[in-house]
PDB file of C-alpha atoms in Angstrom:
ATOM      1  CA  MET A   1     107.198 117.632  93.366  1.00  0.00           C
ATOM      2  CA  THR A   2     109.929 115.912  91.034  1.00  0.00           C
ATOM      3  CA  ALA A   3     109.847 112.798  89.020  1.00  0.00           C
ATOM      4  CA  ARG A   4     111.408 110.104  90.096  1.00  0.00           C
ATOM      5  CA  LEU A   5     114.419 110.277  87.799  1.00  0.00           C
ATOM      6  CA  PRO A   6     116.484 113.250  87.148  1.00  0.00           C
ATOM      7  CA  ASP A   7     116.474 114.570  83.733  1.00  0.00           C
ATOM      8  CA  GLY A   8     118.304 112.950  80.789  1.00  0.00           C
ATOM      9  CA  PRO A   9     121.151 114.560  78.959  1.00  0.00           C
ATOM     10  CA  ASP A  10     119.228 117.228  76.671  1.00  0.00           C
ATOM     11  CA  ASP A  11     121.681 117.678  73.761  1.00  0.00           C
ATOM     12  CA  GLY A  12     122.608 115.139  70.667  1.00  0.00           C
ATOM     13  CA  PRO A  13     120.280 114.396  67.805  1.00  0.00           C
ATOM     14  CA  ALA A  14     117.206 112.430  69.836  1.00  0.00           C
ATOM     15  CA  ALA A  15     116.666 115.858  72.117  1.00  0.00           C
ATOM     16  CA  GLU A  16     117.019 117.874  68.739  1.00  0.00           C
ATOM     17  CA  LEU A  17     114.145 115.755  67.765  1.00  0.00           C
ATOM     18  CA  LEU A  18     111.789 116.208  70.481  1.00  0.00           C
ATOM     19  CA  ARG A  19     112.557 120.338  70.220  1.00  0.00           C
ATOM     20  CA  ALA A  20     111.958 120.108  66.705  1.00  0.00           C
ATOM     21  CA  ARG A  21     108.363 118.638  67.514  1.00  0.00           C
ATOM     22  CA  ARG A  22     107.707 120.618  70.454  1.00  0.00           C
ATOM     23  CA  GLY A  23     108.784 124.279  69.100  1.00  0.00           C
ATOM     24  CA  GLY A  24     112.009 124.462  70.613  1.00  0.00           C
ATOM     25  CA  VAL A  25     111.234 123.239  74.378  1.00  0.00           C
ATOM     26  CA  LEU A  26     111.629 120.126  75.952  1.00  0.00           C
ATOM     27  CA  THR A  27     109.190 118.843  78.404  1.00  0.00           C
ATOM     28  CA  THR A  28     109.985 117.019  81.785  1.00  0.00           C
ATOM     29  CA  LEU A  29     108.373 114.074  80.204  1.00  0.00           C
ATOM     30  CA  ASP A  30     110.961 114.337  77.026  1.00  0.00           C
ATOM     31  CA  ARG A  31     114.019 115.019  79.289  1.00  0.00           C
ATOM     32  CA  LEU A  32     113.392 111.468  81.106  1.00  0.00           C
ATOM     33  CA  LEU A  33     113.199 110.146  77.883  1.00  0.00           C
ATOM     34  CA  LEU A  34     116.273 111.096  76.818  1.00  0.00           C
ATOM     35  CA  HIS A  35     117.817 108.627  79.061  1.00  0.00           C
ATOM     36  CA  SER A  36     117.265 106.373  76.009  1.00  0.00           C
ATOM     37  CA  PRO A  37     117.835 108.106  72.836  1.00  0.00           C
ATOM     38  CA  PRO A  38     116.432 105.329  70.634  1.00  0.00           C
ATOM     39  CA  VAL A  39     113.139 105.022  72.789  1.00  0.00           C
ATOM     40  CA  ALA A  40     112.763 108.931  72.588  1.00  0.00           C
ATOM     41  CA  GLU A  41     113.293 108.886  68.993  1.00  0.00           C
ATOM     42  CA  GLY A  42     110.815 106.296  68.507  1.00  0.00           C
ATOM     43  CA  TRP A  43     108.245 107.810  70.548  1.00  0.00           C
ATOM     44  CA  ASN A  44     108.563 111.095  69.205  1.00  0.00           C
ATOM     45  CA  ALA A  45     107.993 109.568  65.703  1.00  0.00           C
ATOM     46  CA  LEU A  46     104.635 108.013  67.025  1.00  0.00           C
ATOM     47  CA  LEU A  47     103.316 110.767  69.336  1.00  0.00           C
ATOM     48  CA  GLY A  48     103.876 113.111  66.782  1.00  0.00           C
ATOM     49  CA  ALA A  49     101.970 111.013  64.234  1.00  0.00           C
ATOM     50  CA  LEU A  50      99.219 110.480  66.657  1.00  0.00           C
ATOM     51  CA  ARG A  51      99.001 114.253  67.441  1.00  0.00           C
ATOM     52  CA  GLY A  52      99.289 115.548  64.016  1.00  0.00           C
ATOM     53  CA  ALA A  53      98.855 113.252  61.193  1.00  0.00           C
ATOM     54  CA  THR A  54      95.807 111.101  61.754  1.00  0.00           C
ATOM     55  CA  THR A  55      92.246 111.666  59.993  1.00  0.00           C
ATOM     56  CA  LEU A  56      90.340 111.259  63.522  1.00  0.00           C
ATOM     57  CA  PRO A  57      88.956 114.916  64.386  1.00  0.00           C
ATOM     58  CA  ALA A  58      90.290 116.747  66.965  1.00  0.00           C
ATOM     59  CA  ASP A  59      87.830 116.362  69.387  1.00  0.00           C
ATOM     60  CA  LEU A  60      87.806 112.694  69.246  1.00  0.00           C
ATOM     61  CA  ARG A  61      91.480 112.870  69.326  1.00  0.00           C
ATOM     62  CA  GLU A  62      91.442 114.930  72.660  1.00  0.00           C
ATOM     63  CA  LEU A  63      88.624 113.063  74.285  1.00  0.00           C
ATOM     64  CA  VAL A  64      90.681 109.735  74.027  1.00  0.00           C
ATOM     65  CA  VAL A  65      93.410 111.410  75.416  1.00  0.00           C
ATOM     66  CA  LEU A  66      91.560 112.986  78.175  1.00  0.00           C
ATOM     67  CA  ARG A  67      89.542 109.784  78.783  1.00  0.00           C
ATOM     68  CA  VAL A  68      92.796 107.640  79.133  1.00  0.00           C
ATOM     69  CA  ALA A  69      94.362 110.318  81.574  1.00  0.00           C
ATOM     70  CA  VAL A  70      91.294 109.577  83.795  1.00  0.00           C
ATOM     71  CA  LEU A  71      91.355 105.979  83.867  1.00  0.00           C
ATOM     72  CA  ASN A  72      95.129 105.782  84.332  1.00  0.00           C
ATOM     73  CA  ALA A  73      95.386 108.877  86.371  1.00  0.00           C
ATOM     74  CA  ALA A  74      97.878 110.613  84.629  1.00  0.00           C
ATOM     75  CA  GLU A  75      97.064 114.392  86.123  1.00  0.00           C
ATOM     76  CA  PHE A  76     100.324 115.520  83.398  1.00  0.00           C
ATOM     77  CA  GLU A  77      98.402 114.336  80.418  1.00  0.00           C
ATOM     78  CA  TRP A  78      95.192 115.634  81.542  1.00  0.00           C
ATOM     79  CA  THR A  79      96.642 119.137  82.115  1.00  0.00           C
ATOM     80  CA  SER A  80      98.656 119.029  78.752  1.00  0.00           C
ATOM     81  CA  HIS A  81      95.522 118.552  76.713  1.00  0.00           C
ATOM     82  CA  GLU A  82      92.969 120.064  78.589  1.00  0.00           C
ATOM     83  CA  PRO A  83      93.956 123.328  76.578  1.00  0.00           C
ATOM     84  CA  ILE A  84      93.868 121.607  72.939  1.00  0.00           C
ATOM     85  CA  ALA A  85      90.311 119.717  73.848  1.00  0.00           C
ATOM     86  CA  ARG A  86      88.802 122.911  74.599  1.00  0.00           C
ATOM     87  CA  ARG A  87      90.121 124.222  71.302  1.00  0.00           C
ATOM     88  CA  ALA A  88      88.684 121.081  69.788  1.00  0.00           C
ATOM     89  CA  GLY A  89      85.476 121.879  70.837  1.00  0.00           C
ATOM     90  CA  LEU A  90      84.984 119.753  74.054  1.00  0.00           C
ATOM     91  CA  THR A  91      82.621 122.299  76.700  1.00  0.00           C
ATOM     92  CA  ASP A  92      83.143 122.414  80.244  1.00  0.00           C
ATOM     93  CA  LEU A  93      80.355 120.074  80.533  1.00  0.00           C
ATOM     94  CA  HIS A  94      82.446 117.442  78.317  1.00  0.00           C
ATOM     95  CA  LEU A  95      85.299 117.563  80.748  1.00  0.00           C
ATOM     96  CA  ARG A  96      83.563 117.040  84.175  1.00  0.00           C
ATOM     97  CA  VAL A  97      81.520 114.280  82.390  1.00  0.00           C
ATOM     98  CA  LEU A  98      85.059 112.628  81.426  1.00  0.00           C
ATOM     99  CA  ARG A  99      86.303 112.558  84.916  1.00  0.00           C
ATOM    100  CA  ARG A 100      83.561 110.479  85.990  1.00  0.00           C
ATOM    101  CA  ALA A 101      83.635 106.843  86.276  1.00  0.00           C
ATOM    102  CA  ASP A 102      80.365 106.448  83.926  1.00  0.00           C
ATOM    103  CA  ALA A 103      81.166 108.907  81.457  1.00  0.00           C
ATOM    104  CA  THR A 104      80.103 106.583  78.952  1.00  0.00           C
ATOM    105  CA  GLY A 105      76.527 106.556  80.237  1.00  0.00           C
ATOM    106  CA  GLN A 106      75.684 110.324  79.947  1.00  0.00           C
ATOM    107  CA  PRO A 107      73.716 111.984  77.356  1.00  0.00           C
ATOM    108  CA  VAL A 108      76.525 114.751  76.089  1.00  0.00           C
ATOM    109  CA  TRP A 109      77.876 112.968  73.845  1.00  0.00           C
ATOM    110  CA  SER A 110      77.546 112.537  69.990  1.00  0.00           C
ATOM    111  CA  PRO A 111      76.676 109.416  68.226  1.00  0.00           C
ATOM    112  CA  VAL A 112      80.499 109.566  67.232  1.00  0.00           C
ATOM    113  CA  GLN A 113      81.643 110.485  70.517  1.00  0.00           C
ATOM    114  CA  ALA A 114      79.866 107.949  72.530  1.00  0.00           C
ATOM    115  CA  ALA A 115      81.600 105.397  70.083  1.00  0.00           C
ATOM    116  CA  VAL A 116      84.796 106.545  70.715  1.00  0.00           C
ATOM    117  CA  LEU A 117      84.400 106.745  74.135  1.00  0.00           C
ATOM    118  CA  ALA A 118      83.124 103.327  75.201  1.00  0.00           C
ATOM    119  CA  PHE A 119      85.816 101.745  73.039  1.00  0.00           C
ATOM    120  CA  THR A 120      88.449 104.133  74.753  1.00  0.00           C
ATOM    121  CA  ASP A 121      86.954 102.602  78.295  1.00  0.00           C
ATOM    122  CA  ALA A 122      86.962  99.154  76.998  1.00  0.00           C
ATOM    123  CA  SER A 123      90.374  99.050  75.240  1.00  0.00           C
ATOM    124  CA  THR A 124      91.905 100.833  78.207  1.00  0.00           C
ATOM    125  CA  ARG A 125      89.979  98.972  80.961  1.00  0.00           C
ATOM    126  CA  ASP A 126      89.794  95.213  79.640  1.00  0.00           C
ATOM    127  CA  VAL A 127      91.889  95.578  76.708  1.00  0.00           C
ATOM    128  CA  VAL A 128      89.336  93.388  75.061  1.00  0.00           C
ATOM    129  CA  VAL A 129      87.186  95.463  72.821  1.00  0.00           C
ATOM    130  CA  PRO A 130      83.579  93.905  72.781  1.00  0.00           C
ATOM    131  CA  ASP A 131      81.767  93.283  69.354  1.00  0.00           C
ATOM    132  CA  PRO A 132      78.915  95.992  70.085  1.00  0.00           C
ATOM    133  CA  VAL A 133      81.510  98.148  70.969  1.00  0.00           C
ATOM    134  CA  PHE A 134      83.612  97.700  67.762  1.00  0.00           C
ATOM    135  CA  ALA A 135      80.749  97.592  65.555  1.00  0.00           C
ATOM    136  CA  ALA A 136      79.302 101.081  67.098  1.00  0.00           C
ATOM    137  CA  VAL A 137      82.708 102.634  66.280  1.00  0.00           C
ATOM    138  CA  ARG A 138      82.673 101.178  62.772  1.00  0.00           C
ATOM    139  CA  GLU A 139      79.272 102.852  62.104  1.00  0.00           C
ATOM    140  CA  HIS A 140      81.048 105.995  62.537  1.00  0.00           C
ATOM    141  CA  LEU A 141      85.108 105.501  61.496  1.00  0.00           C
ATOM    142  CA  ASP A 142      86.714 104.188  58.489  1.00  0.00           C
ATOM    143  CA  ASP A 143      89.122 101.453  57.909  1.00  0.00           C
ATOM    144  CA  ARG A 144      92.263 104.124  58.508  1.00  0.00           C
ATOM    145  CA  GLN A 145      90.355 105.863  61.471  1.00  0.00           C
ATOM    146  CA  VAL A 146      89.987 102.471  63.328  1.00  0.00           C
ATOM    147  CA  VAL A 147      93.694 101.966  63.434  1.00  0.00           C
ATOM    148  CA  GLU A 148      94.305 105.474  64.520  1.00  0.00           C
ATOM    149  CA  LEU A 149      91.913 105.319  67.174  1.00  0.00           C
ATOM    150  CA  ALA A 150      93.470 101.489  68.465  1.00  0.00           C
ATOM    151  CA  VAL A 151      96.729 103.020  68.318  1.00  0.00           C
ATOM    152  CA  LEU A 152      95.712 106.358  69.881  1.00  0.00           C
ATOM    153  CA  VAL A 153      94.055 104.600  72.733  1.00  0.00           C
ATOM    154  CA  GLY A 154      97.085 102.515  73.244  1.00  0.00           C
ATOM    155  CA  GLY A 155      99.697 104.949  72.748  1.00  0.00           C
ATOM    156  CA  TYR A 156      98.106 107.442  75.142  1.00  0.00           C
ATOM    157  CA  GLY A 157      97.916 104.569  77.572  1.00  0.00           C
ATOM    158  CA  MET A 158     101.553 103.992  77.330  1.00  0.00           C
ATOM    159  CA  VAL A 159     102.132 107.782  77.917  1.00  0.00           C
ATOM    160  CA  SER A 160     100.193 107.795  81.154  1.00  0.00           C
ATOM    161  CA  ARG A 161     101.947 104.540  82.289  1.00  0.00           C
ATOM    162  CA  PHE A 162     105.395 106.253  81.756  1.00  0.00           C
ATOM    163  CA  LEU A 163     103.834 109.466  83.759  1.00  0.00           C
ATOM    164  CA  VAL A 164     102.492 107.736  86.855  1.00  0.00           C
ATOM    165  CA  ALA A 165     105.410 105.131  86.845  1.00  0.00           C
ATOM    166  CA  LEU A 166     108.073 108.107  86.867  1.00  0.00           C
ATOM    167  CA  ASP A 167     105.575 110.173  89.247  1.00  0.00           C
ATOM    168  CA  VAL A 168     106.001 112.864  86.505  1.00  0.00           C
ATOM    169  CA  PRO A 169     104.604 115.918  87.912  1.00  0.00           C
ATOM    170  CA  PRO A 170     101.538 117.738  85.974  1.00  0.00           C
ATOM    171  CA  SER A 171     102.574 120.514  83.500  1.00  0.00           C
ATOM    172  CA  ASN A 172     101.640 123.999  84.220  1.00  0.00           C
ATOM    173  CA  GLY A 173      99.101 123.676  80.849  1.00  0.00           C
ATOM    174  CA  GLU A 174      99.350 122.884  77.263  1.00  0.00           C
ATOM    175  CA  VAL A 175     102.378 120.797  76.257  1.00  0.00           C
ATOM    176  CA  PRO A 176     103.383 121.742  72.311  1.00  0.00           C
ATOM    177  CA  GLY A 177     103.598 119.191  69.828  1.00  0.00           C
TER     178      GLY A 177
END
């Protein structure tokens, strides 16, 4: 299976920025982004910050990424992040439950995970986050973390929509950086 577009050029400053974040490699996703170097550079900066410079604990970050992948049917995103999620402490049970439509109602989550999961579902499915869902997140996260959570959900919504629209096939496992 191949993506709907051919790979973009793999040289130039934008390609080097992506390679630097990815430990020297370019993914299919990167090669598609390189059709537009300014978009690739902005994407790289945003996703680099979301993956490596937020104050959200790794388990919450990966919970969000995987749930967005499920809700938007982005298998590339799931495949790429599942190993990272496991290292962050999500278990086989967590991963199975995340794939369920009613994941938020299952008793496998810590209170902060449940709040973040409800926020992710509301923001991804409906865009509007109801006041009670927002209040539950505020019980656990400070102002910076709330901003990081909202951008994380939106950022990975963007990633999933790009992957699905261009029919990017799943990776063979974790994607670095």
